[in-house]
mmCIF file of C-alpha atoms in Angstrom:
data_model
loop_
_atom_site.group_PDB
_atom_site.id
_atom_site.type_symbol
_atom_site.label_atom_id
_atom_site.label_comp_id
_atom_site.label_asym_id
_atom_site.label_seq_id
_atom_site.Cartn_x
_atom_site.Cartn_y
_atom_site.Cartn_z
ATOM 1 C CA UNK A 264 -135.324 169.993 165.055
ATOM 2 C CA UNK A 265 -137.509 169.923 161.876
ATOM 3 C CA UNK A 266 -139.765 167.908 161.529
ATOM 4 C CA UNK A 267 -139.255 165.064 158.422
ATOM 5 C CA UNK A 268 -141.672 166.018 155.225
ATOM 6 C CA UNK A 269 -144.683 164.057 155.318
ATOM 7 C CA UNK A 270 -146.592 164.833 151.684
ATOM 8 C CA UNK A 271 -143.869 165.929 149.434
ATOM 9 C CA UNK A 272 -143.300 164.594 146.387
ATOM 10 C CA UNK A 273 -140.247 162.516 146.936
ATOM 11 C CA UNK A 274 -139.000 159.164 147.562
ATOM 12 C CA UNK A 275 -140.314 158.916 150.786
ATOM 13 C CA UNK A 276 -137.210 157.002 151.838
ATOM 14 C CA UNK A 277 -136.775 159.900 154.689
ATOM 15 C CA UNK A 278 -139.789 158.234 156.542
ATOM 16 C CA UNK A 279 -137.966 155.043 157.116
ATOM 17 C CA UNK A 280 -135.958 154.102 159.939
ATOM 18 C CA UNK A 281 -132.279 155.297 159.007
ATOM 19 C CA UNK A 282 -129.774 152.641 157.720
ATOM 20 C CA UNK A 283 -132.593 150.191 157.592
ATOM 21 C CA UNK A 284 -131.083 148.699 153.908
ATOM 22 C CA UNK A 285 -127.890 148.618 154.423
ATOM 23 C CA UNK A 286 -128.205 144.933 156.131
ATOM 24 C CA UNK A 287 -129.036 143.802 152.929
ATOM 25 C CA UNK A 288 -126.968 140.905 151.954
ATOM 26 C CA UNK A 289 -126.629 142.514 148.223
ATOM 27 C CA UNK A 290 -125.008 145.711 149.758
ATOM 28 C CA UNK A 291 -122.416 144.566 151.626
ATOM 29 C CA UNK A 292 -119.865 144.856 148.660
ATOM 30 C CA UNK A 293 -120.797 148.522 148.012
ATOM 31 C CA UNK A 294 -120.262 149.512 151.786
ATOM 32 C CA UNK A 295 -116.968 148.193 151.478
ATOM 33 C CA UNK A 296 -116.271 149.885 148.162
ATOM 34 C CA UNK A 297 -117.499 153.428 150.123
ATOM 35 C CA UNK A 298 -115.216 152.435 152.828
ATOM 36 C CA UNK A 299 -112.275 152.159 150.146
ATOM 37 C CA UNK A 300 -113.211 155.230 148.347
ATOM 38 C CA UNK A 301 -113.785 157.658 151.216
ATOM 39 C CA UNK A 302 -109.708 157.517 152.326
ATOM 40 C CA UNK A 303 -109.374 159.441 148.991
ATOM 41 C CA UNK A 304 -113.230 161.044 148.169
ATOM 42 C CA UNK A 305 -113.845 161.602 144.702
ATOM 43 C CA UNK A 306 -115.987 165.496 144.361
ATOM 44 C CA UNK A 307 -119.318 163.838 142.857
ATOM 45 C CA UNK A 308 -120.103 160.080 143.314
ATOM 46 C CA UNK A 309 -122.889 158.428 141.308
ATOM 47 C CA UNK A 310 -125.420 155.924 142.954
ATOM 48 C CA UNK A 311 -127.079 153.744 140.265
ATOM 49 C CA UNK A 312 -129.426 150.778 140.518
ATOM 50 C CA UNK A 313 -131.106 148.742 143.402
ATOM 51 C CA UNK A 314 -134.356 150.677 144.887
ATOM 52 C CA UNK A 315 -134.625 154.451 146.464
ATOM 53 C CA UNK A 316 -134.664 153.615 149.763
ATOM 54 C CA UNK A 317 -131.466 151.186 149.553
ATOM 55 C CA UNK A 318 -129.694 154.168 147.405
ATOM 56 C CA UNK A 319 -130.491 156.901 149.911
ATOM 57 C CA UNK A 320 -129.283 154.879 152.650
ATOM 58 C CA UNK A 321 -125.734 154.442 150.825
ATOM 59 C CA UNK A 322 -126.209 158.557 150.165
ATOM 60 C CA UNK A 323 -126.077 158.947 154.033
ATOM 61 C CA UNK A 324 -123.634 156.029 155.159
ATOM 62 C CA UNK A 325 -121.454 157.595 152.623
ATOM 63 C CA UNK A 326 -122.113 160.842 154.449
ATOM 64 C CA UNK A 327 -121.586 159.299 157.769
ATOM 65 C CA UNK A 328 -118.343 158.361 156.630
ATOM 66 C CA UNK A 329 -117.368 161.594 155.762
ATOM 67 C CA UNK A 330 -118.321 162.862 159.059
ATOM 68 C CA UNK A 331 -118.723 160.086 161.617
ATOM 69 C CA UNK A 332 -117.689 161.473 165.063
ATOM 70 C CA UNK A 333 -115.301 158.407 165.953
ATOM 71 C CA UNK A 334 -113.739 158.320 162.427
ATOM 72 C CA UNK A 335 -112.520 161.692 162.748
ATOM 73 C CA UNK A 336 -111.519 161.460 166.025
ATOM 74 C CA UNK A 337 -109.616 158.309 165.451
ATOM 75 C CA UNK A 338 -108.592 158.655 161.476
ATOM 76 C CA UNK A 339 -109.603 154.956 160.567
ATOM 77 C CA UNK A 340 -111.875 154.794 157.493
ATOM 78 C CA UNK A 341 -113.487 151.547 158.417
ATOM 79 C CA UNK A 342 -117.012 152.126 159.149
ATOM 80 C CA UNK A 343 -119.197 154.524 160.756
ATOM 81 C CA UNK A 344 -120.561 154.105 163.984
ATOM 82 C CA UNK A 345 -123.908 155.074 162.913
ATOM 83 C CA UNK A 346 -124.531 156.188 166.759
ATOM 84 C CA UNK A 347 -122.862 159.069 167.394
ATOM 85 C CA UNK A 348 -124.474 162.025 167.118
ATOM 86 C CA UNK A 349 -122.939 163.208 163.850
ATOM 87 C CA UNK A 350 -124.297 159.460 162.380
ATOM 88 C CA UNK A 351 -127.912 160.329 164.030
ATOM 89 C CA UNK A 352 -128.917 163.169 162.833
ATOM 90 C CA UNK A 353 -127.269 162.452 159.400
ATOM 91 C CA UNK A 354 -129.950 159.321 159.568
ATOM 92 C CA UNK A 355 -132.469 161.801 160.615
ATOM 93 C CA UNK A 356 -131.775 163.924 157.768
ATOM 94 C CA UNK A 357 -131.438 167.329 160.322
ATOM 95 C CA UNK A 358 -127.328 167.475 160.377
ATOM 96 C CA UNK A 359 -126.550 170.782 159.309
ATOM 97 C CA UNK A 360 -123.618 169.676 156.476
ATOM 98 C CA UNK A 361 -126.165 167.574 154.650
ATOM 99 C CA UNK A 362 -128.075 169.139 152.201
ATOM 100 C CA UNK A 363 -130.699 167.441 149.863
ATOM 101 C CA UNK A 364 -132.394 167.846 147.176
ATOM 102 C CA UNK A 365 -135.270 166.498 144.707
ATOM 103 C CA UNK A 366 -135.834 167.966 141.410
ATOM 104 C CA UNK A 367 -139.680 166.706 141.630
ATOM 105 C CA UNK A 368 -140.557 168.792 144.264
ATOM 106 C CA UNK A 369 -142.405 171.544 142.906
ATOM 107 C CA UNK A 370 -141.486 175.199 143.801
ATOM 108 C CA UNK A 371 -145.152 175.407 145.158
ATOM 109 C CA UNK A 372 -144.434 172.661 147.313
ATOM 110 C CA UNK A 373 -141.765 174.017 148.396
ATOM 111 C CA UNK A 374 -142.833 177.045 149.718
ATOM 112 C CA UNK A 375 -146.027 175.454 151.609
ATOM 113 C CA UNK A 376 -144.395 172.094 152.887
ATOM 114 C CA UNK A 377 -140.716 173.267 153.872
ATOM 115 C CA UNK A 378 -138.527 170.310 155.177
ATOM 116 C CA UNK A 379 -134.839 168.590 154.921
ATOM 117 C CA UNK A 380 -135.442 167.781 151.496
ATOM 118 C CA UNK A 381 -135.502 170.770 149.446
ATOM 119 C CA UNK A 382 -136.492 171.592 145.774
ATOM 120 C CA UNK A 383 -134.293 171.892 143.211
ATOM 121 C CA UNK A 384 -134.805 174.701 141.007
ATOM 122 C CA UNK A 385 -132.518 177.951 140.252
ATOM 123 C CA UNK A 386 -133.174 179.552 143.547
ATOM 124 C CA UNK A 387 -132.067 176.592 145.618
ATOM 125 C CA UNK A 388 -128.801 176.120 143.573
ATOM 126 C CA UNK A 389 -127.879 179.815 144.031
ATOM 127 C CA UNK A 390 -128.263 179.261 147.418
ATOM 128 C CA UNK A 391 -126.275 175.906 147.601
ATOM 129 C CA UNK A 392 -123.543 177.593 145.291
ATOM 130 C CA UNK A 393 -123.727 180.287 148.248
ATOM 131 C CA UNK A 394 -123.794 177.360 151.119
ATOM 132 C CA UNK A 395 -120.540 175.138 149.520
ATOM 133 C CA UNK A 396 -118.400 178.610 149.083
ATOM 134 C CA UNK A 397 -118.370 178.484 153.033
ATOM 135 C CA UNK A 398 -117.010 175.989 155.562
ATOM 136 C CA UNK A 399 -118.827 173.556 156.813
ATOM 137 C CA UNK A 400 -120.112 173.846 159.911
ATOM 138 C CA UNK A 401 -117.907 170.445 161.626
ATOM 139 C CA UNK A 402 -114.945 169.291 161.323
ATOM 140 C CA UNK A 403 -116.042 166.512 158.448
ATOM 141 C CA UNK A 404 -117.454 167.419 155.120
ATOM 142 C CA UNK A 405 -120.752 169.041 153.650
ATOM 143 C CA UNK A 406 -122.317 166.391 151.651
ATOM 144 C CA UNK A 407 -124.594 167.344 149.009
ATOM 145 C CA UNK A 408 -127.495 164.813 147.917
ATOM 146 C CA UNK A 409 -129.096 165.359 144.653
ATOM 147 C CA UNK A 410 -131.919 163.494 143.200
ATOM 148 C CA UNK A 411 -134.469 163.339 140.546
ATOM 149 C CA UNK A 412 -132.237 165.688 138.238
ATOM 150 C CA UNK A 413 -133.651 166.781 135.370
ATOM 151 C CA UNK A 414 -133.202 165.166 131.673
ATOM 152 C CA UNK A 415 -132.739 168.804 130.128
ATOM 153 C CA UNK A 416 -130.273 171.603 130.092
ATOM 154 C CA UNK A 417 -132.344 174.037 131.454
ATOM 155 C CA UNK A 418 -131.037 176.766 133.709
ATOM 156 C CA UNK A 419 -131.102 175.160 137.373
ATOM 157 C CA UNK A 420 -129.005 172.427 135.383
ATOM 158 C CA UNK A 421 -126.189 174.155 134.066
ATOM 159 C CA UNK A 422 -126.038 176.324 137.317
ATOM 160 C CA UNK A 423 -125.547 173.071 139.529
ATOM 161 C CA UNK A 424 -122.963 171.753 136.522
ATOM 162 C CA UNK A 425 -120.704 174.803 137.008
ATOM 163 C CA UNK A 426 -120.881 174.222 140.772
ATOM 164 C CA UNK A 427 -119.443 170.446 140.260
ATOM 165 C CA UNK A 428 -116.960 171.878 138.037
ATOM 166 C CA UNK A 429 -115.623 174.231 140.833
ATOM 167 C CA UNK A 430 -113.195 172.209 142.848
ATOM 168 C CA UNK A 431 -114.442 172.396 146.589
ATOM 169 C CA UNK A 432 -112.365 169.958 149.327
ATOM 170 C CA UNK A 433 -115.083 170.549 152.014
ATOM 171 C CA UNK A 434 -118.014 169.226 149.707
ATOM 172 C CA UNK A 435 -118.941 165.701 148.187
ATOM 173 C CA UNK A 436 -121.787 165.664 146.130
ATOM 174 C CA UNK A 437 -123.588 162.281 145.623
ATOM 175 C CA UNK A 438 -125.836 161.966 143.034
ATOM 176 C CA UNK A 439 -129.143 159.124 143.235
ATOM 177 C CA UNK A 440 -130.775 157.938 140.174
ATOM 178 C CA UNK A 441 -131.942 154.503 138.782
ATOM 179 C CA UNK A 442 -129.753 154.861 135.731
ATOM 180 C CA UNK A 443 -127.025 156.841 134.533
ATOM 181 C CA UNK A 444 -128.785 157.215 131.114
ATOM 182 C CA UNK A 445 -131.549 159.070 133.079
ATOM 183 C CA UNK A 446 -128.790 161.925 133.867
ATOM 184 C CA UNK A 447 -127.446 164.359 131.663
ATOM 185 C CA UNK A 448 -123.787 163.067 130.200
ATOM 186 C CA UNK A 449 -121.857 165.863 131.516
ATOM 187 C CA UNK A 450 -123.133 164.801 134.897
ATOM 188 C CA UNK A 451 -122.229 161.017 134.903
ATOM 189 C CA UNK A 452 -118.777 162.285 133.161
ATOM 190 C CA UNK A 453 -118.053 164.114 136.591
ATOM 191 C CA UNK A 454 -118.992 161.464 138.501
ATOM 192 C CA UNK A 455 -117.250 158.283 140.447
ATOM 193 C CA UNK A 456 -120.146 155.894 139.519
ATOM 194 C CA UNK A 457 -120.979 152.698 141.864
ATOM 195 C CA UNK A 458 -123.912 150.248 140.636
ATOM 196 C CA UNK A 459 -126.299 149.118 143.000
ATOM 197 C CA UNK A 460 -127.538 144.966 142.532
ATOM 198 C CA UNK A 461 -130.424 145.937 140.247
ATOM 199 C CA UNK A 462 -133.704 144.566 141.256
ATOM 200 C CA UNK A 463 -134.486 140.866 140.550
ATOM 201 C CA UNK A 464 -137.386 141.605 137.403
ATOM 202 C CA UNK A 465 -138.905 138.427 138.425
ATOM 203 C CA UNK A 466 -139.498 138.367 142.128
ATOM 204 C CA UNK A 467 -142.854 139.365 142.777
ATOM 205 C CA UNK A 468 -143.211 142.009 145.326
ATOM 206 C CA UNK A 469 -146.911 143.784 147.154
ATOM 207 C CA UNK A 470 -147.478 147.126 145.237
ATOM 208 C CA UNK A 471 -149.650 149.900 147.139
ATOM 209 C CA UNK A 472 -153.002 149.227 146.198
ATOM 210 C CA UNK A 473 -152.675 146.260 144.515
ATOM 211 C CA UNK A 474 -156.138 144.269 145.519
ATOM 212 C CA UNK A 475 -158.081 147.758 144.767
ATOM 213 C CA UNK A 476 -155.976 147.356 141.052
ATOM 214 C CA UNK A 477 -157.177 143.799 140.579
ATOM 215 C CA UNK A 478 -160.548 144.486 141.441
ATOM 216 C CA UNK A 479 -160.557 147.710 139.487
ATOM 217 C CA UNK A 480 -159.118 145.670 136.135
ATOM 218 C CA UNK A 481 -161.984 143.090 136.765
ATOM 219 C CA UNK A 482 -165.073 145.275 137.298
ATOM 220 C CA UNK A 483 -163.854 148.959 136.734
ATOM 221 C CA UNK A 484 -164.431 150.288 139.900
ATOM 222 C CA UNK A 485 -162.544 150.974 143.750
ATOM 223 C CA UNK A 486 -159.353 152.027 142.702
ATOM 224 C CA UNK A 487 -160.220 155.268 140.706
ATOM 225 C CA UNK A 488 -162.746 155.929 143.200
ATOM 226 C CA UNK A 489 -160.175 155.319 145.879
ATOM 227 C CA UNK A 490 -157.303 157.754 144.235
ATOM 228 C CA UNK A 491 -160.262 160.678 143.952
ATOM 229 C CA UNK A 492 -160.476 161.459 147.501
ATOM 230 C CA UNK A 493 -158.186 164.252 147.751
ATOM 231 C CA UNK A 494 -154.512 163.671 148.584
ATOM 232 C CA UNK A 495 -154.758 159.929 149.206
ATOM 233 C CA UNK A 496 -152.335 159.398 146.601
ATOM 234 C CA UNK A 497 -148.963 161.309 146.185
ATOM 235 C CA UNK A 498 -146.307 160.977 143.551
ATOM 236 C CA UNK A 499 -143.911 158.678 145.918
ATOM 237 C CA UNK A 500 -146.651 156.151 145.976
ATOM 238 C CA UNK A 501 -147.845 156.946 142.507
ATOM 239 C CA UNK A 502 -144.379 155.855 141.179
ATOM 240 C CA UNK A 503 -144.076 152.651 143.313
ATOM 241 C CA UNK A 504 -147.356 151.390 141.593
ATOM 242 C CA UNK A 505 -146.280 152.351 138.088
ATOM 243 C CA UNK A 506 -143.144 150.865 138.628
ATOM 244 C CA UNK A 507 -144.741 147.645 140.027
ATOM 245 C CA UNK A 508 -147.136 147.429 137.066
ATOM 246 C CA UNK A 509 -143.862 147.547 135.039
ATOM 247 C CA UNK A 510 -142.590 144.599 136.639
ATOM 248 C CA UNK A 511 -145.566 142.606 136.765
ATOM 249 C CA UNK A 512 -145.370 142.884 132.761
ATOM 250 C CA UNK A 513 -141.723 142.348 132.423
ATOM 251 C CA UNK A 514 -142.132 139.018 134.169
ATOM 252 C CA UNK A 515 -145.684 138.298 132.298
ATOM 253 C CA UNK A 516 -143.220 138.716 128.690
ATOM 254 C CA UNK A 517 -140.544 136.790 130.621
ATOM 255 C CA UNK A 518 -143.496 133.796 130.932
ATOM 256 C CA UNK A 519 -144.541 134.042 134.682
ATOM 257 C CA UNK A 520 -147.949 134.654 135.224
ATOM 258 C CA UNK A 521 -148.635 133.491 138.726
ATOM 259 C CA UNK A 522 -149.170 136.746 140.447
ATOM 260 C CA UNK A 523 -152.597 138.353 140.874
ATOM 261 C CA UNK A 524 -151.662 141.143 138.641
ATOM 262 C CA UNK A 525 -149.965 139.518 135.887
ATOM 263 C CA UNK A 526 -152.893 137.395 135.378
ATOM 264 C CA UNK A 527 -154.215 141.293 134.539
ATOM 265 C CA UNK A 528 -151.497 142.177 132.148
ATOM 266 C CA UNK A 529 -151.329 138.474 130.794
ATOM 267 C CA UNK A 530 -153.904 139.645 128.308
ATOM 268 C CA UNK A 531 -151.093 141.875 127.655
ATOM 269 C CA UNK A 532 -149.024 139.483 125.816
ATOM 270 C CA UNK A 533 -149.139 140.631 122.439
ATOM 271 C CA UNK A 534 -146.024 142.714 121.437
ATOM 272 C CA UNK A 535 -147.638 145.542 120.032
ATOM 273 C CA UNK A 536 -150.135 145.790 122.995
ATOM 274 C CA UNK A 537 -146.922 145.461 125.419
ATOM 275 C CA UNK A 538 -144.872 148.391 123.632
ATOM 276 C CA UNK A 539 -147.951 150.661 123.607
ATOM 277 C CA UNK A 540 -148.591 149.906 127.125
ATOM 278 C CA UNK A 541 -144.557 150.489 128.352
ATOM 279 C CA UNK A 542 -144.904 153.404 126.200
ATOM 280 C CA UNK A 543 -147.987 154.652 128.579
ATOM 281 C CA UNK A 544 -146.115 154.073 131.307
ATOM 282 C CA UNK A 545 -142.954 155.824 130.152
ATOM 283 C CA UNK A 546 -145.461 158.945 129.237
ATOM 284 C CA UNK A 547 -147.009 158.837 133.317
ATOM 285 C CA UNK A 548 -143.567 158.324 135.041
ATOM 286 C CA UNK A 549 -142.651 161.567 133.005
ATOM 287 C CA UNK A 550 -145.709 163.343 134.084
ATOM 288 C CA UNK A 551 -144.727 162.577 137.347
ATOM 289 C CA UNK A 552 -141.294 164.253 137.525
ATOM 290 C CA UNK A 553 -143.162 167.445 136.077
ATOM 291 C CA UNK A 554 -144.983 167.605 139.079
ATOM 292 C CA UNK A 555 -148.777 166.824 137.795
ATOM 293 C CA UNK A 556 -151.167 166.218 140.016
ATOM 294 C CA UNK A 557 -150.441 162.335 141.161
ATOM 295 C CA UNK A 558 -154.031 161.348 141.069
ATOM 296 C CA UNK A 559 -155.023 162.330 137.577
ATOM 297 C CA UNK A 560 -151.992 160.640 136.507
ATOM 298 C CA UNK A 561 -153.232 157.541 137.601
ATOM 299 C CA UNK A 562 -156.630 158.099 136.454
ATOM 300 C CA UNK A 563 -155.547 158.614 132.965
ATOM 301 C CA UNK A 564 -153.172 155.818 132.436
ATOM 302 C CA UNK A 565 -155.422 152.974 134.131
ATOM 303 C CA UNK A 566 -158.485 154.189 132.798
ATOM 304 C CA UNK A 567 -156.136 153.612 129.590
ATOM 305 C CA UNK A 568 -154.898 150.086 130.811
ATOM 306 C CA UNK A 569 -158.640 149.092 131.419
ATOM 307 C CA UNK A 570 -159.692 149.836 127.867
ATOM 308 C CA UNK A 571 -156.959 148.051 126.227
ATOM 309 C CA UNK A 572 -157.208 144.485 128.244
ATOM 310 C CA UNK A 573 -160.773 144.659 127.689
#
């Protein structure tokens, strides 16, 4: 079996424990919902909202569905067993009707780090056009995962739209992103589209590296040295700290300053210092998705950060 990707630039949900978030209390309705939906499939379904990890979970429960060993044996679309072998190794990312991609994994990265999660440029959609035109290799379906799409029509884009225009009854694609305005329209027009709980803005939560932040925002020092050792910091961690720097301002605008780092962005506070600061990060979380290196990402937009609260 391969081995799961350790350094690639993608959520790296794969590195949890399978089916982990879908105890969540929140979730229960949309497991349900899946349950509904999967006696009549729709081609493409849209996952929206809630976190990564909790929307690639859903991803493979909905591809457990499609292919749990017990279901099929037994026709009742209730739930997967999540134990069979089929539900395993869909969990483990290795069964061989799941494919998945991640448009932020570079082509380089690709190439030098192969694993289940593959890039998703206009190679790899020839060769999933190629992969869905045959049967899949079970008696369930081949599910297709697709995430960080790109924002523009370029060619890897309209390549994978002709391939969800092409009816295929062996093939579900399911499609992961934190909002359907971060997909192109034609996309979320193909789509069945189920909304995740969103996040709670003001519940505090531990980013990566947040004491090294605080002290770095105070004094200017630990957390850039920290990030310039080489590949201590890649992009899935890189976006979990801009997005918890986000947060920590949303709730600092919203009036809650209790947590260690929105005492940092409560100097903040003024509304043209907030927009140029969401604007900043905006700029590095698009950086991101065009594959620059993590690390001077960071660099740039706290060394930014530090000048402006000072």
């Amino acid at each position: 079996m391969a081995a799961p990707r350790k350094e690639k630039t993608g959520p790296p949900v794969q590195e949890e424990e399978a089916y982990t978030h879908l105890h969540d209390d929140d979730l229960k309705p949309l497991l349900d919902a899946l349950a509904r939906l999967s006696c009549r499939p729709p081609q493409t379904l849209l996952l929206e909202g809630g976190t990564a990890a909790q929307r690639m979970d859903l991803a493979r429960y909905w591809a457990a569905l499609a292919n749990c060993e017990g279901i099929i044996a037994n026709g009742a679309r209730v739930a997967p067993c999540l134990a069979c072998n089929a539900c395993l190794q869909i969990g483990a990312n290795e069964f061989l009707d799941l494919s998945i991609h991640d448009g932020r994994i570079s082509n380089t990265e690709d190439e030098e780090n192969p694993g289940p999660i593959k890039a998703l440029n206009m190679n790899r959609v020839r060769e999933l056009k190629s992969l869905i035109s045959q049967p899949p290799h079970g008696e369930g379906k081949r599910v297709v995962i697709l995430m960080g799409l790109p924002v523009n029509r370029d060619n890897a884009a309209n390549a994978l739209l002709k391939a969800l225009e092409e009816p295929n009854r062996d093939t579900l694609f399911v499609l992961l992103a934190p909002q359907r305005q971060q997909l192109l329209p034609t996309l979320v027009s193909r789509s069945f589209v189920l909304t995740l709980p969103w996040p709670d803005p003001h519940q505090a939560r531990r980013m990566p590296y947040e004491d090294e932040l605080t002290e770095f925002f105070a004094t200017g020092q630990k957390f850039l040295d920290h990030i310039s050792l080489r590949g201590s910091i890649d992009n899935a961690i890189a976006e979990q700290i801009i997005l918890g720097c986000q947060k920590s301002l949303l709730r600092v605008l919203a009036g809650n300053t209790e947590g260690q780092m929105e005492k940092v962005f409560s100097r903040a506070s003024d509304p043209k210092i907030a927009a140029n600061i969401i604007r900043w990060f905006s700029e590095a979380q698009e950086m991101l998705q065009y594959t620059v290196n993590p690390a001077r990402v960071l660099e740039g937009l706290f060394t930014r950060l530090f000048c402006c609260l000072h």
